[in-house]
Amino acid sequence: MNKTVNINLAGIFFHIDEEAYLKLQRYLEAIKRSFTDSQGRSEIISDIEARIAELFSERVQNERQVIGTKEVDDVITIMGQPEDYLVDDEIFEDEPRQSYSSTSSSSPSKKLYRDTDNSYIGGVSAGLGHYFAIDALWIRLIWILLIFGAGTGVLLYILLWIFVPEAKTTTEKLMMKGEPVNITNIEKKIKDGFDSVTTAVQNVDLKKQGEKIKEGFEHVSDSISESVKKVDLPKQGERIKSTSTSFFETLGNIIMFFLKIFAKFFGLILMFVGAVTIISLVVSLLSLSLLESVHIPGTNFFDIADAASVPLWLMSLLVFFFVGIIAFFVFYLGLKILITNLKSIGNAAKYTLLGLWLISFVSLIILSARFGLSFKEEGSLIKTEKLVTLTSNDTITVRMSNNDLFASRYSRNYGFDTAYDENDNKVLYSQGVRLIVKSTKDSIAKIRIERSARGFDFEDAKTRAERISYKYDLQGKELLLDSYLTIPLKESRKGQEVTVTIYLPEGSVLFADRNTYNFHSNQYYYNDILDHDMEERHLKIITNGVECLDCPEDENFKVKVDVEDEGSSLQIDEDGIKAKSDNSSLQIDEDGIKATSDDVKVNIDDSGIEITTEDDN
């Protein structure tokens, strides 16, 4: 049963067994003897004790763990041996056979700190220079390019200033430069500090300093000579042999090295993506264009805000926190991968950011659901008027009318944008206008305008449809149709559109302007007798179709007929004949004839006749 001792090392309490305690005590006493005549002795010993406490803390898994001789031996191996301790045979009687030297055998671990001793502002550039082993001047030039070029340098510098710790202690300053944190380097660092202060003082007694330097060299020379005399070569050989690494350990170290390089590169990418995203969000928020900048497939934040009657500034903040907090933690993760000693932002900040993100996420989910419900029902308002001046004996021209205040292109588009009307009133406009042409047996033409919208219920949708403004104008035999519709500026955009159906009497002639093409480009089930590429032709209206009067003989189409009755339809055009009813269908085209019913399928083509019945299946 071993006795346990509680010790206080550099302000940190440890539990250590008695044997390990005695070894550590002898080691510290040897260190103190080594620096009896050294300048800055107390500071050197204090830093050495702090480093030993740090190494112990790295090896202690919990507060109740007891430090044994193995942990003490590991620390001594890293810190190195003071000269008096190395050559003291009495102390080494119970030592394991290890390779001790005045410098650490382990490879130095470089960490990122801010170097305030060589700083202009916060020491970030000097610290990065040490970390990447380049002159800090180049880092400062990069900051200048980022600030005046891409404009991202200021925020990135501030973030690094906040999260990268300052190198305050001697240990931190050594680790910042990648130097082994051992007795020799701690002593050297502190003495360099004293030397720099000494050289700055005026009226230095050079003669006395020279004598001290001479005495120092003589002391070092005597120590080296004495050490050489007392070196036991067989013992040193055993120590070297016991600490040599095998081939597989070396291979493992090489693999770990490349994995660390990959991790650093991945961390750099995360850091860059997060920083660019945060800066873009901030710039977009300040320029009031955040909702336009953030694109999520299938989501339009303007429409969601509009449908849910949420102010745009509130929607912008919700999107900013939702995306920005994710980007911040991506940046923080990349920074943590690059900087192993990164300061934590604290639990209070983490929980605050998490709370803001959850609030924004839940709010966006609720608003999106409300947006979806706002399109639940469709309502419409239909108005039909007779065009008494257009008869079966007339040639009727149909043309789309544009307004330079709204749109300059003749293209059907159901999106909305803002503009000013003739009275300088700001309105919302859309080119969601559909044109359909049909025949009628009446002797005069008529026009049917259907204004439709969506809402939470039928009444809500119908009320919105009533607020749609759409106009047309009849000038002689020419019918001018607006290519756009407008709604009030504060009106929610909920699928407002206009469908214009023109009924032309049989026997009349239709001349459709080229600018109607995109508006009458309809699917077959609309039964539009005005098909594609029939513009700029004189088309005689016949029963459920048209006949081209001025088409060349080699023109593909001559007649187009669409007939739709309850439960059946007939389409005749340049592609052939298509007939369909509830239980059967017929298609005749250049590929042959295909007929189907509930029980029989007939296919006639170049290969012959194929008849399939239900029994065959």
C-alpha positions as CSV (number, residue, x, y, z in Angstrom):
1,M,0.0,0.0,0.0
2,N,1.5,3.3,-1.1
3,K,1.2,6.6,0.8
4,T,-0.4,9.4,-1.2
5,V,0.8,13.1,-0.9
6,N,-1.2,16.2,-1.9
7,I,1.0,18.9,-3.5
8,N,0.4,22.4,-4.8
9,L,2.4,23.0,-8.0
10,A,2.0,26.4,-9.6
11,G,-1.3,26.9,-8.0
12,I,-2.7,23.5,-9.1
13,F,-3.4,20.6,-6.6
14,F,-2.3,17.1,-7.5
15,H,-2.5,13.7,-5.8
16,I,0.9,11.9,-6.0
17,D,2.2,8.8,-4.4
18,E,5.1,9.0,-2.0
19,E,7.8,7.4,-4.3
20,A,6.9,9.7,-7.2
21,Y,6.8,12.7,-4.8
22,L,10.3,12.0,-3.6
23,K,11.6,11.7,-7.2
24,L,9.9,14.9,-8.2
25,Q,11.3,16.7,-5.1
26,R,14.9,15.6,-5.8
27,Y,14.4,16.7,-9.4
28,L,13.2,20.2,-8.4
29,E,16.0,20.5,-5.9
30,A,18.5,19.7,-8.6
31,I,17.0,22.3,-10.8
32,K,17.2,24.9,-8.1
33,R,20.9,24.0,-7.5
34,S,21.6,24.4,-11.2
35,F,20.4,28.0,-11.2
36,T,21.9,29.1,-7.9
37,D,23.9,31.8,-9.5
38,S,21.7,32.5,-12.5
39,Q,20.1,35.8,-13.2
40,G,16.3,35.6,-12.9
41,R,16.5,32.3,-10.9
42,S,13.1,32.7,-9.2
43,E,11.3,33.4,-12.5
44,I,13.0,30.5,-14.2
45,I,12.0,28.0,-11.5
46,S,8.5,29.4,-11.4
47,D,8.1,28.9,-15.2
48,I,9.6,25.4,-14.9
49,E,7.1,24.5,-12.2
50,A,4.3,25.9,-14.2
51,R,5.3,23.8,-17.2
52,I,5.5,20.6,-15.0
53,A,2.1,21.4,-13.7
54,E,0.8,21.7,-17.2
55,L,2.3,18.4,-18.2
56,F,0.8,16.7,-15.2
57,S,-2.6,18.2,-16.0
58,E,-2.4,16.7,-19.5
59,R,-1.9,13.2,-18.1
60,V,-4.5,13.4,-15.3
61,Q,-7.9,12.0,-16.5
62,N,-9.9,13.0,-13.4
63,E,-9.5,14.8,-10.1
64,R,-9.0,11.6,-8.1
65,Q,-6.2,10.1,-10.3
66,V,-2.9,9.7,-8.5
67,I,0.3,10.7,-10.2
68,G,2.9,7.8,-10.2
69,T,6.5,7.4,-11.1
70,K,5.7,6.8,-14.7
71,E,4.1,10.3,-15.1
72,V,7.1,11.8,-13.3
73,D,9.5,10.0,-15.6
74,D,7.6,11.2,-18.6
75,V,7.7,14.8,-17.4
76,I,11.5,14.5,-16.7
77,T,12.1,13.1,-20.2
78,I,10.3,16.1,-21.7
79,M,11.8,18.8,-19.5
80,G,15.3,17.4,-19.6
81,Q,17.9,17.1,-16.8
82,P,19.7,19.9,-15.1
83,E,23.4,19.5,-15.1
84,D,23.8,18.7,-11.3
85,Y,21.0,16.2,-11.5
86,L,22.4,14.4,-14.6
87,V,25.8,13.7,-13.1
88,D,24.6,12.8,-9.6
89,D,25.0,9.0,-9.4
90,E,23.3,8.8,-6.1
91,I,20.1,10.2,-7.5
92,F,20.1,7.8,-10.5
93,E,20.3,4.7,-8.4
94,D,16.5,4.1,-8.6
95,E,16.0,5.6,-12.1
96,P,14.7,3.6,-15.0
97,R,17.0,3.3,-17.9
98,Q,15.9,6.2,-20.0
99,S,17.6,8.6,-22.3
100,Y,17.9,12.0,-20.5
101,S,19.3,15.0,-22.1
102,S,19.3,18.7,-21.6
103,T,16.7,19.1,-24.3
104,S,13.4,17.4,-25.0
105,S,13.5,14.3,-27.1
106,S,10.0,14.8,-28.3
107,S,9.2,17.0,-31.3
108,P,8.1,20.5,-30.4
109,S,4.4,21.3,-30.7
110,K,3.8,24.7,-32.3
111,K,0.7,26.5,-31.2
112,L,-0.9,29.7,-32.4
113,Y,-0.7,32.6,-30.0
114,R,-0.8,36.4,-30.4
115,D,2.7,37.9,-30.1
116,T,2.1,41.2,-28.3
117,D,5.8,41.7,-27.8
118,N,6.2,42.4,-31.6
119,S,2.7,43.8,-32.3
120,Y,1.4,46.9,-33.9
121,I,-2.3,46.3,-32.9
122,G,-3.1,43.0,-31.3
123,G,-0.2,40.7,-32.2
124,V,-2.2,38.6,-34.6
125,S,0.2,39.1,-37.6
126,A,3.3,38.4,-35.5
127,G,1.6,35.2,-34.1
128,L,0.6,34.0,-37.5
129,G,4.2,34.7,-38.7
130,H,5.6,32.4,-36.0
131,Y,2.9,29.7,-36.7
132,F,3.5,29.6,-40.5
133,A,7.3,30.3,-40.2
134,I,7.2,33.4,-42.4
135,D,8.0,37.0,-41.8
136,A,5.1,38.9,-40.1
137,L,5.5,41.6,-42.8
138,W,4.0,39.3,-45.4
139,I,1.0,38.6,-43.1
140,R,0.4,42.3,-42.6
141,L,0.5,42.9,-46.4
142,I,-2.1,40.2,-46.8
143,W,-4.3,42.0,-44.2
144,I,-4.0,45.2,-46.2
145,L,-5.1,43.3,-49.4
146,L,-8.1,41.8,-47.6
147,I,-9.2,45.1,-46.1
148,F,-8.9,47.2,-49.3
149,G,-9.5,44.4,-51.8
150,A,-12.3,42.0,-50.7
151,G,-13.2,44.0,-47.6
152,T,-13.1,40.8,-45.4
153,G,-9.9,41.6,-43.4
154,V,-11.4,43.7,-40.6
155,L,-13.9,41.2,-39.4
156,L,-11.5,38.3,-39.8
157,Y,-8.8,40.2,-37.8
158,I,-11.2,41.0,-35.0
159,L,-12.3,37.4,-34.8
160,L,-8.7,36.2,-34.6
161,W,-8.0,38.9,-32.0
162,I,-10.9,37.6,-29.9
163,F,-10.3,33.9,-30.1
164,V,-6.5,33.5,-30.3
165,P,-5.0,33.8,-26.9
166,E,-2.0,36.0,-26.1
167,A,1.4,34.4,-25.4
168,K,2.0,35.6,-21.8
169,T,4.1,33.0,-20.0
170,T,7.5,31.8,-21.1
171,T,6.0,28.4,-21.9
172,E,3.4,29.9,-24.2
173,K,6.1,32.0,-26.0
174,L,8.2,29.0,-26.6
175,M,5.3,26.9,-27.9
176,M,4.4,29.9,-30.1
177,K,7.8,29.6,-31.9
178,G,7.7,25.8,-31.9
179,E,10.6,25.5,-29.5
180,P,10.7,22.6,-27.0
181,V,9.5,23.7,-23.6
182,N,12.3,22.3,-21.4
183,I,14.7,23.6,-18.8
184,T,17.3,24.8,-21.3
185,N,14.9,26.9,-23.4
186,I,13.0,28.3,-20.4
187,E,16.3,29.5,-19.0
188,K,17.4,30.9,-22.3
189,K,14.1,32.7,-22.9
190,I,14.1,34.4,-19.5
191,K,17.8,35.3,-19.7
192,D,17.2,36.8,-23.2
193,G,14.5,38.9,-21.6
194,F,16.9,40.1,-19.0
195,D,19.6,40.8,-21.6
196,S,17.2,42.8,-23.7
197,V,16.3,44.9,-20.7
198,T,20.0,45.3,-19.8
199,T,21.0,46.5,-23.2
200,A,18.3,49.1,-23.1
201,V,19.7,50.6,-19.9
202,Q,22.2,53.4,-20.3
203,N,25.7,53.6,-18.6
204,V,26.2,49.8,-18.7
205,D,29.5,48.6,-17.1
206,L,30.9,46.6,-20.0
207,K,33.9,45.6,-18.1
208,K,31.9,43.9,-15.4
209,Q,29.7,42.3,-17.9
210,G,32.7,40.9,-19.8
211,E,34.0,39.4,-16.6
212,K,30.7,37.8,-15.9
213,I,30.5,36.4,-19.4
214,K,34.0,35.1,-19.0
215,E,33.1,33.5,-15.7
216,G,30.0,32.0,-17.3
217,F,32.0,30.5,-20.1
218,E,34.5,29.0,-17.6
219,H,31.7,27.6,-15.5
220,V,30.1,26.0,-18.6
221,S,33.5,24.7,-19.8
222,D,34.2,23.1,-16.4
223,S,30.7,21.6,-16.3
224,I,31.1,20.1,-19.7
225,S,34.5,18.6,-18.9
226,E,33.2,17.1,-15.6
227,S,30.1,15.7,-17.4
228,V,32.3,14.1,-20.1
229,K,34.4,12.4,-17.4
230,K,31.4,11.0,-15.6
231,V,29.5,9.8,-18.7
232,D,28.9,6.0,-18.5
233,L,29.0,4.9,-22.2
234,P,27.3,1.5,-21.6
235,K,24.5,3.2,-19.7
236,Q,24.0,5.8,-22.5
237,G,23.9,3.0,-25.1
238,E,21.2,1.2,-23.2
239,R,19.2,4.4,-22.9
240,I,19.4,5.1,-26.6
241,K,18.4,1.6,-27.4
242,S,15.4,1.6,-25.1
243,T,14.0,4.9,-26.6
244,S,14.6,4.1,-30.2
245,T,11.4,3.8,-32.2
246,S,10.5,0.9,-34.4
247,F,9.8,1.0,-38.1
248,F,6.1,0.7,-37.6
249,E,6.1,3.5,-35.0
250,T,7.9,5.7,-37.5
251,L,5.5,4.7,-40.3
252,G,2.6,5.5,-37.9
253,N,4.1,8.9,-37.2
254,I,4.4,9.7,-40.9
255,I,0.7,8.7,-41.5
256,M,-0.4,10.9,-38.5
257,F,1.7,13.8,-39.9
258,F,-0.2,13.7,-43.2
259,L,-3.5,13.3,-41.4
260,K,-2.8,16.4,-39.4
261,I,-1.9,18.2,-42.6
262,F,-5.2,17.2,-44.1
263,A,-7.1,18.2,-41.0
264,K,-5.4,21.6,-41.0
265,F,-6.4,22.1,-44.7
266,F,-9.9,21.0,-44.0
267,G,-10.1,23.4,-41.0
268,L,-8.8,26.2,-43.3
269,I,-11.6,25.6,-45.8
270,L,-14.2,25.6,-43.0
271,M,-12.8,28.8,-41.6
272,F,-12.8,30.5,-45.1
273,V,-16.4,29.3,-45.9
274,G,-17.7,30.4,-42.5
275,A,-16.0,33.8,-42.7
276,V,-17.1,34.6,-46.2
277,T,-20.7,33.6,-45.4
278,I,-20.8,35.7,-42.2
279,I,-19.4,38.8,-44.0
280,S,-21.8,38.3,-47.0
281,L,-24.7,38.1,-44.6
282,V,-23.7,41.2,-42.7
283,V,-23.2,43.2,-45.9
284,S,-26.6,42.0,-47.3
285,L,-28.4,42.8,-44.0
286,L,-27.0,46.3,-43.9
287,S,-27.8,46.9,-47.6
288,L,-31.4,45.6,-47.1
289,S,-30.9,42.8,-49.7
290,L,-30.5,39.8,-47.4
291,L,-33.7,38.0,-48.6
292,E,-32.5,38.3,-52.2
293,S,-29.0,37.0,-51.4
294,V,-30.0,33.8,-49.5
295,H,-31.3,31.2,-51.9
296,I,-32.8,27.9,-50.5
297,P,-34.3,25.7,-53.2
298,G,-38.0,25.8,-53.3
299,T,-38.2,28.8,-50.9
300,N,-38.9,32.4,-51.5
301,F,-38.6,34.4,-48.3
302,F,-40.3,37.4,-49.9
303,D,-43.4,35.3,-50.6
304,I,-43.3,33.8,-47.1
305,A,-43.1,37.2,-45.4
306,D,-45.8,38.6,-47.7
307,A,-48.2,35.7,-47.1
308,A,-47.7,35.6,-43.4
309,S,-47.9,39.5,-43.1
310,V,-44.4,39.6,-41.5
311,P,-42.3,42.8,-41.9
312,L,-39.3,42.3,-44.2
313,W,-36.9,43.5,-41.5
314,L,-38.1,40.8,-39.1
315,M,-37.9,38.1,-41.8
316,S,-34.3,39.3,-42.7
317,L,-33.3,39.0,-39.0
318,L,-34.7,35.5,-38.8
319,V,-32.9,34.4,-41.9
320,F,-29.7,36.1,-40.7
321,F,-29.7,34.3,-37.4
322,F,-30.7,31.0,-39.0
323,V,-27.9,31.0,-41.6
324,G,-25.4,33.2,-39.8
325,I,-25.2,31.2,-36.6
326,I,-24.5,28.0,-38.6
327,A,-21.8,29.9,-40.5
328,F,-20.3,31.1,-37.3
329,F,-20.0,27.6,-35.8
330,V,-18.5,26.4,-39.1
331,F,-15.9,29.2,-38.8
332,Y,-15.3,28.3,-35.2
333,L,-14.9,24.6,-35.9
334,G,-12.3,25.4,-38.6
335,L,-10.5,27.7,-36.2
336,K,-10.6,25.1,-33.5
337,I,-9.0,22.5,-35.9
338,L,-6.3,25.0,-36.8
339,I,-5.6,26.3,-33.3
340,T,-5.5,23.5,-30.7
341,N,-5.2,26.1,-27.8
342,L,-8.2,28.1,-29.0
343,K,-10.0,30.0,-26.2
344,S,-13.6,28.8,-25.7
345,I,-16.4,31.3,-26.4
346,G,-18.0,30.2,-23.1
347,N,-21.2,28.3,-22.3
348,A,-23.2,31.5,-22.0
349,A,-22.4,32.5,-25.6
350,K,-23.0,29.0,-26.9
351,Y,-26.4,28.6,-25.3
352,T,-27.4,32.2,-26.3
353,L,-26.5,31.5,-30.0
354,L,-28.2,28.1,-29.8
355,G,-31.3,29.7,-28.4
356,L,-31.4,32.4,-31.1
357,W,-30.9,29.7,-33.8
358,L,-33.7,27.6,-32.4
359,I,-36.0,30.6,-32.3
360,S,-35.2,31.6,-35.9
361,F,-35.6,28.0,-37.1
362,V,-38.9,27.4,-35.4
363,S,-40.2,30.8,-36.5
364,L,-39.3,30.1,-40.2
365,I,-40.9,26.6,-40.0
366,I,-44.2,28.2,-38.6
367,L,-44.1,31.0,-41.2
368,S,-43.5,28.5,-44.0
369,A,-46.4,26.4,-42.9
370,R,-48.6,29.4,-42.7
371,F,-47.4,30.3,-46.2
372,G,-48.4,26.9,-47.5
373,L,-51.9,27.1,-45.8
374,S,-52.4,30.5,-47.5
375,F,-52.6,28.8,-50.9
376,K,-55.1,26.2,-49.7
377,E,-58.1,27.4,-51.7
378,E,-58.5,29.0,-55.1
379,G,-61.1,31.7,-55.9
380,S,-61.9,33.5,-59.1
381,L,-63.9,36.3,-60.6
382,I,-65.2,35.9,-64.1
383,K,-66.5,38.6,-66.4
384,T,-67.8,38.0,-70.0
385,E,-68.5,40.8,-72.5
386,K,-69.7,40.7,-76.1
387,L,-67.6,42.4,-78.7
388,V,-70.5,43.6,-80.8
389,T,-68.3,45.2,-83.5
390,L,-66.6,41.9,-84.3
391,T,-68.7,39.6,-86.5
392,S,-68.4,36.5,-88.6
393,N,-67.5,38.6,-91.7
394,D,-64.6,40.4,-90.1
395,T,-60.8,39.9,-90.1
396,I,-59.9,40.3,-86.4
397,T,-56.4,41.2,-85.2
398,V,-55.3,40.1,-81.7
399,R,-52.3,41.9,-80.2
400,M,-50.7,42.1,-76.8
401,S,-50.3,45.6,-75.4
402,N,-47.3,46.5,-73.3
403,N,-46.4,49.3,-70.8
404,D,-42.9,50.5,-70.6
405,L,-43.5,51.4,-67.0
406,F,-43.9,47.7,-66.1
407,A,-42.3,45.3,-68.6
408,S,-40.6,45.5,-72.0
409,R,-40.7,41.8,-72.9
410,Y,-43.6,39.9,-74.2
411,S,-43.3,36.8,-72.1
412,R,-45.7,35.0,-69.7
413,N,-44.2,35.1,-66.2
414,Y,-46.1,34.6,-62.9
415,G,-43.5,36.4,-60.7
416,F,-44.2,39.8,-59.2
417,D,-42.2,43.0,-59.2
418,T,-42.8,46.6,-58.2
419,A,-43.2,49.6,-60.5
420,Y,-45.0,53.0,-60.7
421,D,-48.2,53.3,-62.8
422,E,-49.3,56.3,-64.8
423,N,-50.4,58.1,-61.7
424,D,-47.1,57.6,-60.0
425,N,-48.6,55.0,-57.6
426,K,-46.3,52.2,-56.6
427,V,-47.9,48.8,-57.5
428,L,-47.1,45.2,-57.9
429,Y,-47.2,43.8,-61.4
430,S,-47.0,40.4,-63.1
431,Q,-47.1,39.1,-66.6
432,G,-49.1,36.0,-65.5
433,V,-51.6,36.3,-68.4
434,R,-52.8,33.3,-70.4
435,L,-54.5,33.7,-73.8
436,I,-56.9,31.1,-75.2
437,V,-58.8,31.3,-78.5
438,K,-61.9,29.3,-79.2
439,S,-64.7,29.3,-81.8
440,T,-68.3,30.0,-81.3
441,K,-71.5,29.6,-83.4
442,D,-72.7,33.0,-82.4
443,S,-72.5,35.8,-85.0
444,I,-70.5,38.1,-82.8
445,A,-67.3,37.7,-80.8
446,K,-67.1,37.8,-77.0
447,I,-64.3,37.9,-74.4
448,R,-64.1,36.1,-71.1
449,I,-61.7,37.4,-68.4
450,E,-61.1,35.2,-65.4
451,R,-59.1,36.8,-62.5
452,S,-58.0,34.1,-60.0
453,A,-56.0,34.0,-56.8
454,R,-55.4,31.7,-53.8
455,G,-56.1,32.1,-50.1
456,F,-56.8,30.5,-46.8
457,D,-60.4,29.8,-47.9
458,F,-62.6,30.5,-50.8
459,E,-63.7,33.9,-49.6
460,D,-60.2,35.1,-49.0
461,A,-59.1,33.9,-52.4
462,K,-62.1,35.5,-54.1
463,T,-61.5,38.8,-52.4
464,R,-57.9,38.9,-53.6
465,A,-59.0,38.0,-57.1
466,E,-61.3,41.1,-57.1
467,R,-58.4,43.4,-56.4
468,I,-56.6,42.3,-59.6
469,S,-56.5,45.0,-62.2
470,Y,-56.5,44.0,-65.9
471,K,-57.6,45.9,-69.0
472,Y,-58.1,45.4,-72.7
473,D,-59.0,47.8,-75.5
474,L,-60.9,47.3,-78.8
475,Q,-59.8,49.7,-81.6
476,G,-61.8,49.0,-84.7
477,K,-61.2,45.4,-85.7
478,E,-58.0,45.1,-83.5
479,L,-58.2,43.7,-80.0
480,L,-55.4,44.9,-77.7
481,L,-54.8,42.8,-74.6
482,D,-52.7,44.0,-71.7
483,S,-49.7,41.7,-71.2
484,Y,-49.6,42.3,-67.5
485,L,-51.8,42.6,-64.4
486,T,-51.4,44.7,-61.3
487,I,-52.4,44.4,-57.7
488,P,-52.1,46.9,-54.8
489,L,-48.6,47.3,-53.3
490,K,-49.6,45.9,-49.9
491,E,-51.5,43.0,-51.4
492,S,-50.0,39.5,-50.6
493,R,-48.8,37.7,-53.7
494,K,-50.8,34.5,-53.7
495,G,-50.9,33.1,-57.2
496,Q,-52.8,36.0,-58.8
497,E,-53.2,35.4,-62.6
498,V,-55.5,36.3,-65.5
499,T,-56.9,34.0,-68.1
500,V,-58.3,35.7,-71.3
501,T,-60.5,33.5,-73.5
502,I,-61.6,35.0,-76.9
503,Y,-64.6,33.4,-78.6
504,L,-64.5,34.2,-82.4
505,P,-67.5,33.5,-84.6
506,E,-67.2,30.8,-87.3
507,G,-66.4,32.3,-90.6
508,S,-64.4,35.2,-89.2
509,V,-60.6,35.5,-89.9
510,L,-58.0,35.7,-87.1
511,F,-54.7,37.4,-87.5
512,A,-52.6,36.9,-84.3
513,D,-49.6,39.2,-83.7
514,R,-46.2,37.6,-83.2
515,N,-46.1,39.0,-79.6
516,T,-49.0,36.7,-78.6
517,Y,-46.8,33.5,-78.9
518,N,-45.7,33.2,-75.3
519,F,-49.2,34.0,-74.0
520,H,-51.2,31.5,-76.0
521,S,-48.5,28.7,-75.6
522,N,-50.9,26.3,-73.9
523,Q,-51.1,22.6,-73.3
524,Y,-53.6,20.6,-75.4
525,Y,-56.2,20.3,-72.6
526,Y,-56.9,24.0,-72.9
527,N,-58.5,23.3,-76.3
528,D,-56.9,26.4,-77.8
529,I,-57.4,26.5,-81.6
530,L,-54.5,28.9,-82.0
531,D,-51.5,26.6,-82.0
532,H,-47.8,27.4,-82.0
533,D,-46.3,29.1,-85.1
534,M,-49.7,30.2,-86.4
535,E,-49.0,33.8,-85.7
536,E,-48.8,36.3,-88.6
537,R,-51.2,34.0,-90.6
538,H,-54.7,34.6,-91.7
539,L,-56.7,31.8,-90.0
540,K,-60.3,31.2,-90.9
541,I,-62.4,30.1,-87.9
542,I,-64.2,26.8,-88.4
543,T,-66.0,24.6,-86.0
544,N,-63.5,23.9,-83.1
545,G,-60.5,24.7,-85.3
546,V,-58.9,27.0,-87.9
547,E,-58.0,26.8,-91.6
548,C,-55.0,28.7,-92.9
549,L,-55.7,30.9,-95.8
550,D,-52.2,32.1,-96.7
551,C,-50.0,29.3,-95.8
552,P,-47.6,27.8,-98.5
553,E,-48.6,24.5,-100.0
554,D,-45.7,22.8,-98.4
555,E,-46.6,24.2,-94.9
556,N,-46.9,21.4,-92.4
557,F,-50.3,22.5,-91.0
558,K,-53.5,23.3,-92.9
559,V,-56.3,22.6,-90.5
560,K,-56.4,22.4,-86.7
561,V,-59.5,21.1,-84.9
562,D,-60.0,20.7,-81.2
563,V,-63.2,19.2,-79.9
564,E,-63.9,18.5,-76.2
565,D,-67.2,17.1,-74.9
566,E,-68.1,15.6,-71.6
567,G,-65.9,12.6,-71.2
568,S,-64.3,12.7,-74.7
569,S,-62.0,14.9,-76.9
570,L,-60.9,15.1,-80.5
571,Q,-57.8,16.8,-81.8
572,I,-57.0,17.2,-85.5
573,D,-53.8,19.1,-86.5
574,E,-50.7,18.7,-88.6
575,D,-49.4,15.9,-86.4
576,G,-52.5,13.7,-87.1
577,I,-55.7,12.8,-85.3
578,K,-56.2,12.0,-81.6
579,A,-59.5,10.9,-80.2
580,K,-60.1,9.9,-76.6
581,S,-63.1,8.9,-74.5
582,D,-63.6,7.4,-71.1
583,N,-63.0,3.8,-72.2
584,S,-61.1,4.0,-75.5
585,S,-58.7,6.1,-77.5
586,L,-57.6,6.4,-81.2
587,Q,-54.3,7.9,-82.5
588,I,-53.5,8.3,-86.2
589,D,-50.2,9.8,-87.2
590,E,-47.1,9.1,-89.4
591,D,-46.2,6.1,-87.3
592,G,-49.4,4.3,-88.0
593,I,-52.7,3.7,-86.2
594,K,-53.1,2.9,-82.5
595,A,-56.5,2.0,-81.0
596,T,-57.3,0.9,-77.5
597,S,-60.3,-0.1,-75.5
598,D,-60.9,-1.9,-72.2
599,D,-60.6,-5.3,-73.8
600,V,-58.7,-4.9,-77.1
601,K,-55.5,-3.1,-78.3
602,V,-54.8,-2.6,-82.0
603,N,-51.5,-1.4,-83.5
604,I,-51.0,-1.0,-87.2
605,D,-47.6,0.2,-88.5
606,D,-44.8,-0.8,-90.9
607,S,-44.4,-4.1,-89.1
608,G,-48.0,-5.2,-89.8
609,I,-51.1,-5.6,-87.7
610,E,-50.9,-6.5,-84.0
611,I,-54.1,-7.2,-82.0
612,T,-54.0,-7.9,-78.3
613,T,-57.0,-8.9,-76.2
614,E,-57.4,-9.0,-72.5
615,D,-57.4,-12.8,-72.6
616,D,-53.9,-12.7,-74.2
617,N,-52.5,-10.9,-71.1
